Short mmCIF file of C-alpha atoms in Angstrom, two decimals:
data_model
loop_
_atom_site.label_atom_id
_atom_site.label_comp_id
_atom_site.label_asym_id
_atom_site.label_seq_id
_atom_site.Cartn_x
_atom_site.Cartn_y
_atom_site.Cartn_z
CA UNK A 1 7.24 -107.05 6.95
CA UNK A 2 10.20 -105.78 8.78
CA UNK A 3 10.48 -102.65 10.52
CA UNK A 4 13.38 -101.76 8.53
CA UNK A 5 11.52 -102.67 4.91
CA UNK A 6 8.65 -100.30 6.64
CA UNK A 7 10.88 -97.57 7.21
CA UNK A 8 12.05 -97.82 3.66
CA UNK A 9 8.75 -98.41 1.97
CA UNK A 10 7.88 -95.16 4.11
CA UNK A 11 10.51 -93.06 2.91
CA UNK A 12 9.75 -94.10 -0.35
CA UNK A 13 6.26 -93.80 -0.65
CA UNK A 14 6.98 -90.13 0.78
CA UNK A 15 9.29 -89.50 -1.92
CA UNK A 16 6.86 -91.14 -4.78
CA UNK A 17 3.94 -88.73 -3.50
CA UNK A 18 5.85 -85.60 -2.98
CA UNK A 19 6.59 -85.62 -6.79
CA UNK A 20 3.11 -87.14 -8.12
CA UNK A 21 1.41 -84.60 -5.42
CA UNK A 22 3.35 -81.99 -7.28
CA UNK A 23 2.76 -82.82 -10.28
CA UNK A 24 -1.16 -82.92 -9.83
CA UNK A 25 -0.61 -79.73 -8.31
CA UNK A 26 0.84 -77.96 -11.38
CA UNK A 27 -1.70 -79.17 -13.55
CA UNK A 28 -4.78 -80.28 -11.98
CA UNK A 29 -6.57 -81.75 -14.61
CA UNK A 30 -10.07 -80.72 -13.50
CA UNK A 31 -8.67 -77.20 -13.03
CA UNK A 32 -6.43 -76.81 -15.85
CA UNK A 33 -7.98 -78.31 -18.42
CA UNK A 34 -11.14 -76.18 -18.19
CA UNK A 35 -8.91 -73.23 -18.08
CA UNK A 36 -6.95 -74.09 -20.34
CA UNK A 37 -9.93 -74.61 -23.22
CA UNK A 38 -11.38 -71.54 -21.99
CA UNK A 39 -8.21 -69.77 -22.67
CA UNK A 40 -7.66 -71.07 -26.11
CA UNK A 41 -11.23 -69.96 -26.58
CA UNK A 42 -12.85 -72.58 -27.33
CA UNK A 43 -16.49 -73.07 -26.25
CA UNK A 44 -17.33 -72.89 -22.52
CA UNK A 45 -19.53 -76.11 -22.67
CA UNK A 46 -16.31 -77.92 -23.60
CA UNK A 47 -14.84 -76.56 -21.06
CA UNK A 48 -17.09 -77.98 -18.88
CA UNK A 49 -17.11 -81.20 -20.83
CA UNK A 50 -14.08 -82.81 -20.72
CA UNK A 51 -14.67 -83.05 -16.93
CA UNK A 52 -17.03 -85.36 -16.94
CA UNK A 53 -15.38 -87.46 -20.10
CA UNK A 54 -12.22 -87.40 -17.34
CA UNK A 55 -14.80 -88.38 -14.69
CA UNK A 56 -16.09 -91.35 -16.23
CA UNK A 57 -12.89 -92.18 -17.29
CA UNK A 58 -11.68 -92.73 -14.07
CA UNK A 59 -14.60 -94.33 -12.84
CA UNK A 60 -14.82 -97.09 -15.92
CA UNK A 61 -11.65 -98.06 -15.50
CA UNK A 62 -11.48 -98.34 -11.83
CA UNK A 63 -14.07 -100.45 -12.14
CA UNK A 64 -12.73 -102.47 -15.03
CA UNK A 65 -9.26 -102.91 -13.09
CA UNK A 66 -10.94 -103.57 -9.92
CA UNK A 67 -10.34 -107.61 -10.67
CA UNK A 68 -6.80 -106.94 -11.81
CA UNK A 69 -5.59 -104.89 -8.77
CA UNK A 70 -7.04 -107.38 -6.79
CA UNK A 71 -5.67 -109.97 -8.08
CA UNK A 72 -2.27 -108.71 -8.57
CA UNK A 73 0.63 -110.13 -6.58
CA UNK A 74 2.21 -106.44 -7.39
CA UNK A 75 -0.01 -102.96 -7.53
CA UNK A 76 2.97 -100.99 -7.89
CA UNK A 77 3.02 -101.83 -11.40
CA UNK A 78 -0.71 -101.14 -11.86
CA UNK A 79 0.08 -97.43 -9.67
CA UNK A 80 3.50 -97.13 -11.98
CA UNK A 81 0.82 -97.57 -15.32
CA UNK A 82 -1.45 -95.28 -14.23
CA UNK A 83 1.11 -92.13 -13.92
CA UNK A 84 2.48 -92.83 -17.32
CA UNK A 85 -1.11 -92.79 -19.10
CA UNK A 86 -1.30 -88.99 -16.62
CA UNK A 87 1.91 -87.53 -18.25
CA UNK A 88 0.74 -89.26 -21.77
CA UNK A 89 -2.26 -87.20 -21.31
CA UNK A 90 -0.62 -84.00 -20.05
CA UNK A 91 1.66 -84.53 -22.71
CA UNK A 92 -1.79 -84.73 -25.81
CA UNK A 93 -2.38 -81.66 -23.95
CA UNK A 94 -0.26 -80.04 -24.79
CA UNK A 95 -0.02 -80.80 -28.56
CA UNK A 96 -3.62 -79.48 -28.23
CA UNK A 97 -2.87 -75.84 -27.40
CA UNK A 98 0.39 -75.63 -29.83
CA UNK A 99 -1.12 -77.13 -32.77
CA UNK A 100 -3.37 -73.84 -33.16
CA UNK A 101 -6.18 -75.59 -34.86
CA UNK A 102 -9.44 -75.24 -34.05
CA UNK A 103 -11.12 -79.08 -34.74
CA UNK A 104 -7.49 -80.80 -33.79
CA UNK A 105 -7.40 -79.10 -30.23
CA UNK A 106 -10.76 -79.85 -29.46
CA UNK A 107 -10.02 -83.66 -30.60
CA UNK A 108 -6.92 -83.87 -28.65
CA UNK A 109 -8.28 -81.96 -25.26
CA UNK A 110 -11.05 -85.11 -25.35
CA UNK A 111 -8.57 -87.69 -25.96
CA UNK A 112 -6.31 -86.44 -23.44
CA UNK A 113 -8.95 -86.45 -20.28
CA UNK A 114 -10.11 -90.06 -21.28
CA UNK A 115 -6.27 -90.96 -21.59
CA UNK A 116 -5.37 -88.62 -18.25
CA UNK A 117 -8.19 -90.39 -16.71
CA UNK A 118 -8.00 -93.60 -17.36
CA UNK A 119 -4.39 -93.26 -15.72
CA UNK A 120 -5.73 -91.51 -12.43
CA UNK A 121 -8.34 -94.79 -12.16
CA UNK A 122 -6.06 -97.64 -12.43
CA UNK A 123 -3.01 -95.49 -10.29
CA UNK A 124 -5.43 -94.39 -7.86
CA UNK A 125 -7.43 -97.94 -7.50
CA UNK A 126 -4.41 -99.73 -6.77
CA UNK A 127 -2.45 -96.89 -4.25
CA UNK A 128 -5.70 -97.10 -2.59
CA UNK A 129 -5.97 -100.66 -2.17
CA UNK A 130 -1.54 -100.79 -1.51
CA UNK A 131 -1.50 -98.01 0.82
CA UNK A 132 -3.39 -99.63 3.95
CA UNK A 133 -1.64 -103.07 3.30
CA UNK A 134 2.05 -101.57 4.09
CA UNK A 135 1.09 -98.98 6.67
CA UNK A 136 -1.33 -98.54 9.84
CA UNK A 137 -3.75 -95.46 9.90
CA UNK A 138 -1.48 -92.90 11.38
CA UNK A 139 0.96 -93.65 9.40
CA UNK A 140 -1.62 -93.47 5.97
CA UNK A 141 -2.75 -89.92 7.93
CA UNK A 142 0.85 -88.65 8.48
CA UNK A 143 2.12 -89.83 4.89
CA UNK A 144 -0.39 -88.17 2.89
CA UNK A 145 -0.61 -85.38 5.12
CA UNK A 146 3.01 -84.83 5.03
CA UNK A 147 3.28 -85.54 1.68
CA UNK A 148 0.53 -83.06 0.27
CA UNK A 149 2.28 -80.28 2.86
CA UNK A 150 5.70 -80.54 1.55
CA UNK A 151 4.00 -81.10 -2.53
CA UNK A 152 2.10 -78.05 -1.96
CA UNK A 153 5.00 -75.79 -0.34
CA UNK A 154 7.24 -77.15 -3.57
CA UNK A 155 4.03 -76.04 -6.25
CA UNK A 156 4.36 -72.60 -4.51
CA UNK A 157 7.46 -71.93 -5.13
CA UNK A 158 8.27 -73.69 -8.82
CA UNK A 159 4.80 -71.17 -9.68
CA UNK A 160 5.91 -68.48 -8.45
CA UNK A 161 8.89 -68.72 -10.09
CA UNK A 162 6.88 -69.40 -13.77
CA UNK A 163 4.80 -66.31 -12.60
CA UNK A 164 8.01 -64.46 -12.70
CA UNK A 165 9.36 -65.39 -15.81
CA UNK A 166 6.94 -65.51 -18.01
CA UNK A 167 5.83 -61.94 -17.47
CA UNK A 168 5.16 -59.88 -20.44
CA UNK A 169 4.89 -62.86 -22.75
CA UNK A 170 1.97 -64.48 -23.88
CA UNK A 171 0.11 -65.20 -21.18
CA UNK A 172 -0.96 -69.21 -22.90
CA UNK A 173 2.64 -69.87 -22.60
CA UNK A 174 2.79 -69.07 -18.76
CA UNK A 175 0.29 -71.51 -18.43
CA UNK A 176 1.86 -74.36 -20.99
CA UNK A 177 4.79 -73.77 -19.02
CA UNK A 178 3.55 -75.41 -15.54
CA UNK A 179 1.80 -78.50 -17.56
CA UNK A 180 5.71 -79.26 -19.10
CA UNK A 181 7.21 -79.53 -15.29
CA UNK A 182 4.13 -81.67 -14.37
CA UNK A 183 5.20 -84.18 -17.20
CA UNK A 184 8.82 -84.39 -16.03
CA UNK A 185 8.09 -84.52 -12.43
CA UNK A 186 6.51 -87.94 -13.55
CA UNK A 187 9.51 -89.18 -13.87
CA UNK A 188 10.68 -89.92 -10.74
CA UNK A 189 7.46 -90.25 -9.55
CA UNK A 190 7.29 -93.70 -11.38
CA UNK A 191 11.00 -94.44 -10.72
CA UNK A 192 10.68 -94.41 -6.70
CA UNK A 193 8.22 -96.99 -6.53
CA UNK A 194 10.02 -99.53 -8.33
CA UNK A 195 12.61 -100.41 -5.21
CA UNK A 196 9.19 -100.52 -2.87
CA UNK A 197 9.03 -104.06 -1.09
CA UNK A 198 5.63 -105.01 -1.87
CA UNK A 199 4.26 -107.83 0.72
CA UNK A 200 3.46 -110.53 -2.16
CA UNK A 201 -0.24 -111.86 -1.96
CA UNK A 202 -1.42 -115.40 -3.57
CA UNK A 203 -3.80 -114.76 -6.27
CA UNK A 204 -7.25 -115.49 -5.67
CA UNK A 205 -9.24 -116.15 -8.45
CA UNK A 206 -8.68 -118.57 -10.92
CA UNK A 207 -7.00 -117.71 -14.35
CA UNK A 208 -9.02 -118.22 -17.83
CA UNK A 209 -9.65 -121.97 -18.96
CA UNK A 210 -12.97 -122.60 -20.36
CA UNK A 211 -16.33 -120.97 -20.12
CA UNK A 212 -17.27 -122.65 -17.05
CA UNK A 213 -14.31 -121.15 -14.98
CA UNK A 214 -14.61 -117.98 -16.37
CA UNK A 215 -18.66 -117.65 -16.01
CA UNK A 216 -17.73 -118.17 -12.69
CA UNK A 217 -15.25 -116.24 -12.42
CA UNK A 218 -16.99 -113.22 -13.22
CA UNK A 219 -20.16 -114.36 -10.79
CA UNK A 220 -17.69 -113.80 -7.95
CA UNK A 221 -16.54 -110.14 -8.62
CA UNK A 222 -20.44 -109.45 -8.82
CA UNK A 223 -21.00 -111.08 -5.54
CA UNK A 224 -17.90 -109.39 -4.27
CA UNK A 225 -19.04 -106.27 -5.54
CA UNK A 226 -22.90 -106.77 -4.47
CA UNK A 227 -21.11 -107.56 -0.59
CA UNK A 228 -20.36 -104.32 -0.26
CA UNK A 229 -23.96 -102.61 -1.01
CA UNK A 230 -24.73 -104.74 2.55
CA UNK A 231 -23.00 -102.62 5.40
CA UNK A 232 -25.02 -99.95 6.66
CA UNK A 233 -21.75 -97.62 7.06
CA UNK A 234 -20.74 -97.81 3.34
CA UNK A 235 -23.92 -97.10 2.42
CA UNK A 236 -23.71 -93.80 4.79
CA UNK A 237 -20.88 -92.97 3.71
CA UNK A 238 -21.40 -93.49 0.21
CA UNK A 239 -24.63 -90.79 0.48
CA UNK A 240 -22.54 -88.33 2.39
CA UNK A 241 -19.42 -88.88 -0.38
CA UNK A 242 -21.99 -88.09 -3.50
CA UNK A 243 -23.35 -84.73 -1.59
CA UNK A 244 -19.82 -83.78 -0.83
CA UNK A 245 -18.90 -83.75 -4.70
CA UNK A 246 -19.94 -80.33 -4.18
CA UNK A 247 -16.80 -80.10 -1.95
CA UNK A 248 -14.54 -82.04 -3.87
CA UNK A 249 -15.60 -82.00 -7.38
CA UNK A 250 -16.21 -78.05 -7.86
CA UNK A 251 -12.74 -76.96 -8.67
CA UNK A 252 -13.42 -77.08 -12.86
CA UNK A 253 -16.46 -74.43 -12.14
CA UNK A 254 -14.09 -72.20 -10.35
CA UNK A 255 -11.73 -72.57 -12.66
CA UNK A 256 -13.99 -71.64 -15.82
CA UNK A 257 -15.57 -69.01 -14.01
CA UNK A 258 -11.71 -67.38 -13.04
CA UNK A 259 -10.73 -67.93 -16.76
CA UNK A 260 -13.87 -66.02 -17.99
CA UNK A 261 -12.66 -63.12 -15.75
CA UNK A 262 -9.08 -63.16 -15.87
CA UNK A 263 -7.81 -65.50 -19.19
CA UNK A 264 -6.21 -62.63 -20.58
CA UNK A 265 -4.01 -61.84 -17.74
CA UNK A 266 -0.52 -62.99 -18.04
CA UNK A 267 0.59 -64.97 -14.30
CA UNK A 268 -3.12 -65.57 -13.40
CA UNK A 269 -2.63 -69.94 -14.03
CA UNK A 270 0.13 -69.52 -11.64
CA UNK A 271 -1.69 -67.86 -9.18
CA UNK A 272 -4.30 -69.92 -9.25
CA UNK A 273 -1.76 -73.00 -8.90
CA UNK A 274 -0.15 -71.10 -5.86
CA UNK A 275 -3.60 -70.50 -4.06
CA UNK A 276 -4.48 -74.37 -4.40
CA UNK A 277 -1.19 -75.20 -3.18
CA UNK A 278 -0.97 -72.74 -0.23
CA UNK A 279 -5.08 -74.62 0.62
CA UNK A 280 -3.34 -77.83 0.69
CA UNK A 281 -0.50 -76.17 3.12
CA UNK A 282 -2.97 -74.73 5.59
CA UNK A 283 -4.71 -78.06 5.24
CA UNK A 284 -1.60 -79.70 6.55
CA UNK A 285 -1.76 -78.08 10.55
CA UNK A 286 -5.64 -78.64 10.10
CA UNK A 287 -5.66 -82.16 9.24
CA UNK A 288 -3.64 -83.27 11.99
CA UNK A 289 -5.86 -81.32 14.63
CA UNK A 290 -9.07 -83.08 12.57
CA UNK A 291 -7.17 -86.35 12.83
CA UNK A 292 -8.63 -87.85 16.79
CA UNK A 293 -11.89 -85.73 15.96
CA UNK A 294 -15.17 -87.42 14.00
CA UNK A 295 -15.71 -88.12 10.81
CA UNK A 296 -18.76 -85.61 11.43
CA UNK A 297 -16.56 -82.42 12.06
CA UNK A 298 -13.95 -83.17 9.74
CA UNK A 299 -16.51 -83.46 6.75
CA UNK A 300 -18.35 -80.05 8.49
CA UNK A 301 -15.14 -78.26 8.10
CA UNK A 302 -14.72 -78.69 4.64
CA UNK A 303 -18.75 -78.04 4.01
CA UNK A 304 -17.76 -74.81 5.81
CA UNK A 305 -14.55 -74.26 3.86
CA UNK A 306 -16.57 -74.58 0.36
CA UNK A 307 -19.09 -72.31 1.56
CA UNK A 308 -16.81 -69.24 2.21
CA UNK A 309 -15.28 -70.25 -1.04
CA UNK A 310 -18.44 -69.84 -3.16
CA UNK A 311 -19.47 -66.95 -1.49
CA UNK A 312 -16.61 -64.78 -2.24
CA UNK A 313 -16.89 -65.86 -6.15
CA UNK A 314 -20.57 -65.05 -6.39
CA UNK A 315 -19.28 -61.64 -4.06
CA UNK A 316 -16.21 -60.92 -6.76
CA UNK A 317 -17.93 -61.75 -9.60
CA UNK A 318 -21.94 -59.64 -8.46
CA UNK A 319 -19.64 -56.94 -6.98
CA UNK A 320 -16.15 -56.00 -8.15
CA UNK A 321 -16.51 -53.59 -11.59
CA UNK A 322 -13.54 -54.92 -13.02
CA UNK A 323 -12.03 -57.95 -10.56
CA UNK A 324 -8.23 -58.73 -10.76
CA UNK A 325 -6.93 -61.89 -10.74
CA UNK A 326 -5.33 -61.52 -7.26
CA UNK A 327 -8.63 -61.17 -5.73
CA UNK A 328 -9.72 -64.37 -6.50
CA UNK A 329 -6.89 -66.36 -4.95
CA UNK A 330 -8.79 -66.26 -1.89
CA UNK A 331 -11.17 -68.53 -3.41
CA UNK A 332 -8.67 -71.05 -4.81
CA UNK A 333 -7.37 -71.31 -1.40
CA UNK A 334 -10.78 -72.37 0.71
CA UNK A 335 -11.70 -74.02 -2.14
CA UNK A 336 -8.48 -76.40 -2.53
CA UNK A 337 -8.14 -76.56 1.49
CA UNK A 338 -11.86 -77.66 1.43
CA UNK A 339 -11.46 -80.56 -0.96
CA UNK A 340 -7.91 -81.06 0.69
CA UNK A 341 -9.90 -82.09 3.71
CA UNK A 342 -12.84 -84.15 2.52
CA UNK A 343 -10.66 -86.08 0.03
CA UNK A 344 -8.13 -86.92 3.16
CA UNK A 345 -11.08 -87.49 5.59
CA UNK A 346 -12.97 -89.60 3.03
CA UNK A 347 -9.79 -91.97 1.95
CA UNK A 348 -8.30 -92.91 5.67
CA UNK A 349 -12.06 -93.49 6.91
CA UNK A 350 -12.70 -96.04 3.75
CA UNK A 351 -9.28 -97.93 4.04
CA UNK A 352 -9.34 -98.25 7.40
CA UNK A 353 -13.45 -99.83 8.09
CA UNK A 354 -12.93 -101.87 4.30
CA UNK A 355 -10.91 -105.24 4.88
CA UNK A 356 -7.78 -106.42 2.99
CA UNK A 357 -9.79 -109.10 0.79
CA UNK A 358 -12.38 -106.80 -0.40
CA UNK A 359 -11.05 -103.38 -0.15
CA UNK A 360 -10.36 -103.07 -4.33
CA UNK A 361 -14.42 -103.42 -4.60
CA UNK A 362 -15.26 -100.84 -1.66
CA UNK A 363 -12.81 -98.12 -3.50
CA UNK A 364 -14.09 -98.78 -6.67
CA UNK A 365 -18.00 -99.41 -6.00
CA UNK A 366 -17.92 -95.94 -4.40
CA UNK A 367 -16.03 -93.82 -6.50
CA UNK A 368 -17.93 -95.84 -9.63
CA UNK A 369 -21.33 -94.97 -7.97
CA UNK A 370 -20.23 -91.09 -7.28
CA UNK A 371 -18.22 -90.88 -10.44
CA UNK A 372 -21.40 -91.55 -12.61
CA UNK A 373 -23.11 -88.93 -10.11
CA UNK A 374 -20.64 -86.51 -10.57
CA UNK A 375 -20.72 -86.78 -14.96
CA UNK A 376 -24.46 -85.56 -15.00
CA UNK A 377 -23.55 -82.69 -12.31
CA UNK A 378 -20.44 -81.62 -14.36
CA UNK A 379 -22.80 -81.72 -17.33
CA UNK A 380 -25.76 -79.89 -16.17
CA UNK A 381 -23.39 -77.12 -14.19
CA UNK A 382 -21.91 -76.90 -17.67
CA UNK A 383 -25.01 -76.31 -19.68
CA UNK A 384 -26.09 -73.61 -17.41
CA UNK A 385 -22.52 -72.14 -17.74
CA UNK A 386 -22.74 -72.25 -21.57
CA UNK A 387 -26.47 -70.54 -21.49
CA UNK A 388 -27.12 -68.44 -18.75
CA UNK A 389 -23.73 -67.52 -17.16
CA UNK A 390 -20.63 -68.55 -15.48
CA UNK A 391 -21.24 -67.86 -11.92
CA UNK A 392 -24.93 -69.73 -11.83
CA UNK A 393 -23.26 -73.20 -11.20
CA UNK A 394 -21.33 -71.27 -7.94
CA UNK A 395 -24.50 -70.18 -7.15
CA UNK A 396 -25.54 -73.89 -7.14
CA UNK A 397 -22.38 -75.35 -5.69
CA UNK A 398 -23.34 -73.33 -2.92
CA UNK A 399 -26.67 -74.81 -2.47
CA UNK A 400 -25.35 -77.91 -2.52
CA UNK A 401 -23.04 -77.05 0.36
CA UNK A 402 -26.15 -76.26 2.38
CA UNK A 403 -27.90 -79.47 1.97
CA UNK A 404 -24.49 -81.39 2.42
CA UNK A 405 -24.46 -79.83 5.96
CA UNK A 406 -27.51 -80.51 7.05
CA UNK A 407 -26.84 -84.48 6.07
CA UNK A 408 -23.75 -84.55 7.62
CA UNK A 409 -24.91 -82.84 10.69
CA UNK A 410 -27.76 -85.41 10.90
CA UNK A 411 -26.22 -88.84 9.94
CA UNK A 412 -22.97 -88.21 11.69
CA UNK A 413 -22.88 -86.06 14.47
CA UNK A 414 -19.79 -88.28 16.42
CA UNK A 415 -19.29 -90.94 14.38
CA UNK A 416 -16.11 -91.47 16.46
CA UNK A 417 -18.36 -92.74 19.43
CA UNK A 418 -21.07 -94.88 17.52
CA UNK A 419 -18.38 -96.35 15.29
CA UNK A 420 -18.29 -100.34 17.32
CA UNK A 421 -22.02 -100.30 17.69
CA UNK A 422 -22.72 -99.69 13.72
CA UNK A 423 -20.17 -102.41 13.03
CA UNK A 424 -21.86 -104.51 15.17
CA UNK A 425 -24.89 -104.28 14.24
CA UNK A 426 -23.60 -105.51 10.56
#
């Protein structure tokens, strides 16, 4: 591809993710869903619920599109497909809250994380996979560092506005209010990616035709799929990805457990939108001094990050008579720059030791694997939300930190320097 098509595809890719970065900034679906159930009061184990029905979502169909993306002479389309199911969702959402019925919002809240997450699996499978093919790692580390730096700064400032003009209303509509600009910044999200020049790739399995072709067909994504289970580094990494769920798959606990202190208070979505955001700012400067260090300290500071995070809950929540919203923003913050960083960290290190052919079945095979991993966590962090109390999955979270530390301390401590010898060894 040319330089000048690069350049292009660059801008435009920058573009694309400054307004789908925004978007799943406004409403994060594993934040605002939670919250938003909890502050339609419905039951906190729903809350907690529909996390892991958006969980395996994702994962089932990441794994079911897997095939498709791979084969696909064009993932833009399948990237395109999967924001539009996203704002579909958001959209179901919605229709739950305003309805105002009891047995319809619950419905539509559980059809709308399958639907939102089925769209983040296929969209996210296939950016994954197109990502690495158009651009070299520091341009993959500069795009989506760039792009989550500018996404965030624009989330600050569209919530802060919300915060201001909703004030003395009810405080559901503040919220609704931020899910509605996440829909339309879909728009163009979708639209910029259609003039991308995609480098076309020859399909590489064979189409439908009989039961012989397709038995065998289907016995070559399992081998692909099986190849993967046989490098030593995936299967590192893939251990070190499911303990850092506590990093990167926490934010619905915080977000029930700031909804069971502050739902009532009108603003305190936005806040909590504006904290995230201004995490993924300050991840920005962070990122790029993490970006020549080793995998081993860049997954350490975000172990750190998380600690701090739960800490100060358990500390607001054990503490504080009667805690106002503001105080937990803190939280939000080290909490969203945490994930910010293992998220980053975790994507660049995958595309960049995966190979073109196979790199559909490393993404998916991991996030499948962690994605299952993550349901019964959500579910059993829910459970004790529902009968003990909302701060004893922080409590856990925190735990978890701990032993995430210790592994990453142990398994990579300079992964930068023992890189060539693991991957010969393989």
């Amino acid at each position: 591809m040319s330089n000048q098509k690069s350049r292009q595809n660059w801008h435009f890719f920058l573009l694309h993710g400054l307004f789908y970065a925004l978007k799943r900034r406004l409403a994060p679906p594993k934040v605002f869903l939670p919250f938003i159930v909890i502050a339609a009061g419905a039951p906190v184990f729903l809350a907690a619920i529909v996390v892991p029905l958006l969980t395996a979502s994702t994962r089932a169909s990441e794994l079911a599109a897997a095939p498709l993306v791979s084969g696909s002479k064009q993932r833009k389309h399948y990237v395109i497909a999967g924001i539009t199911g996203i704002a579909v969702g958001l959209l179901l959402s919605i229709i739950a809250i305003e309805v105002n019925l009891p047995v319809l919002t619950i419905v539509c809240l559980v059809i709308a994380a399958i639907v939102i997450g089925a769209g983040r699996g296929v969209g996210g499978l296939a950016y994954a996979s197109l990502l690495p093919s158009l651009f070299d790692k520091e341009e993959r580390g500069n795009l989506l560092n760039l792009e989550g730096v500018l996404s965030a700064c624009a989330a600050i400032v569209v919530a802060f506005v919300t915060y201001h003009l909703f004030q003395g209303q009810k405080p559901i509509n503040s919220h609704l209010a931020l899910v509605w600009l996440a829909v339309f910044v879909a728009v163009p999200a979708c639209l910029l990616l259609f003039p991308v020049k995609e480098p076309y790739r020859q399909k590489s399995d064979q189409p439908y035709g009989g039961t012989e072709q397709e038995g065998q067909r289907w016995s070559k994504q399992i081998a692909r799929f099986k190849f993967c289970w046989g490098h030593v580094w995936f299967r590192r990494y893939l251990i070190a990805r499911i303990l850092l769920l506590s990093v990167t798959q926490v934010m619905p606990f915080y977000a029930i457990h700031a909804a069971s202190l502050h739902k009532h208070q009108s603003g305190s979505y936005a806040s909590f939108v504006i904290a995230m955001s201004l995490g993924a700012v300050l991840s920005g400067p962070i990122l790029f001094w993490l970006a020549k260090r080793s995998l081993g300290t860049n997954f350490t500071s975000s172990i750190l990050a998380g600690m701090i995070a739960a800490s100060m809950a358990l500390a607001i929540d054990k503490l504080v008579p009667d805690p106002q919203y503001y105080l937990y923003v803190p939280v939000f913050v080290l909490a969203g720059l945490a994930g910010q960083i293992a998220v980053v960290s975790q994507t660049v290190y995958l595309g960049e030791l995966s190979g073109e052919e196979s790199r559909e079945y490393f993404v998916a095979t991991s996030r499948f694997i962690s994605g299952i991993i993550a349901v019964v966590f959500a579910a059993i962090l829910g459970l004790l939300a529902e009968i003990q109390d909302e701060a004893i999955p922080i409590a856990v979270i925190l735990g978890l930190n701990f032993l995430s530390l210790i592994y990453v301390l142990r398994v990579f401590p300079d992964h930068s320097k023992s890189r060539h010898r693991v991957d010969m060894a393989e």
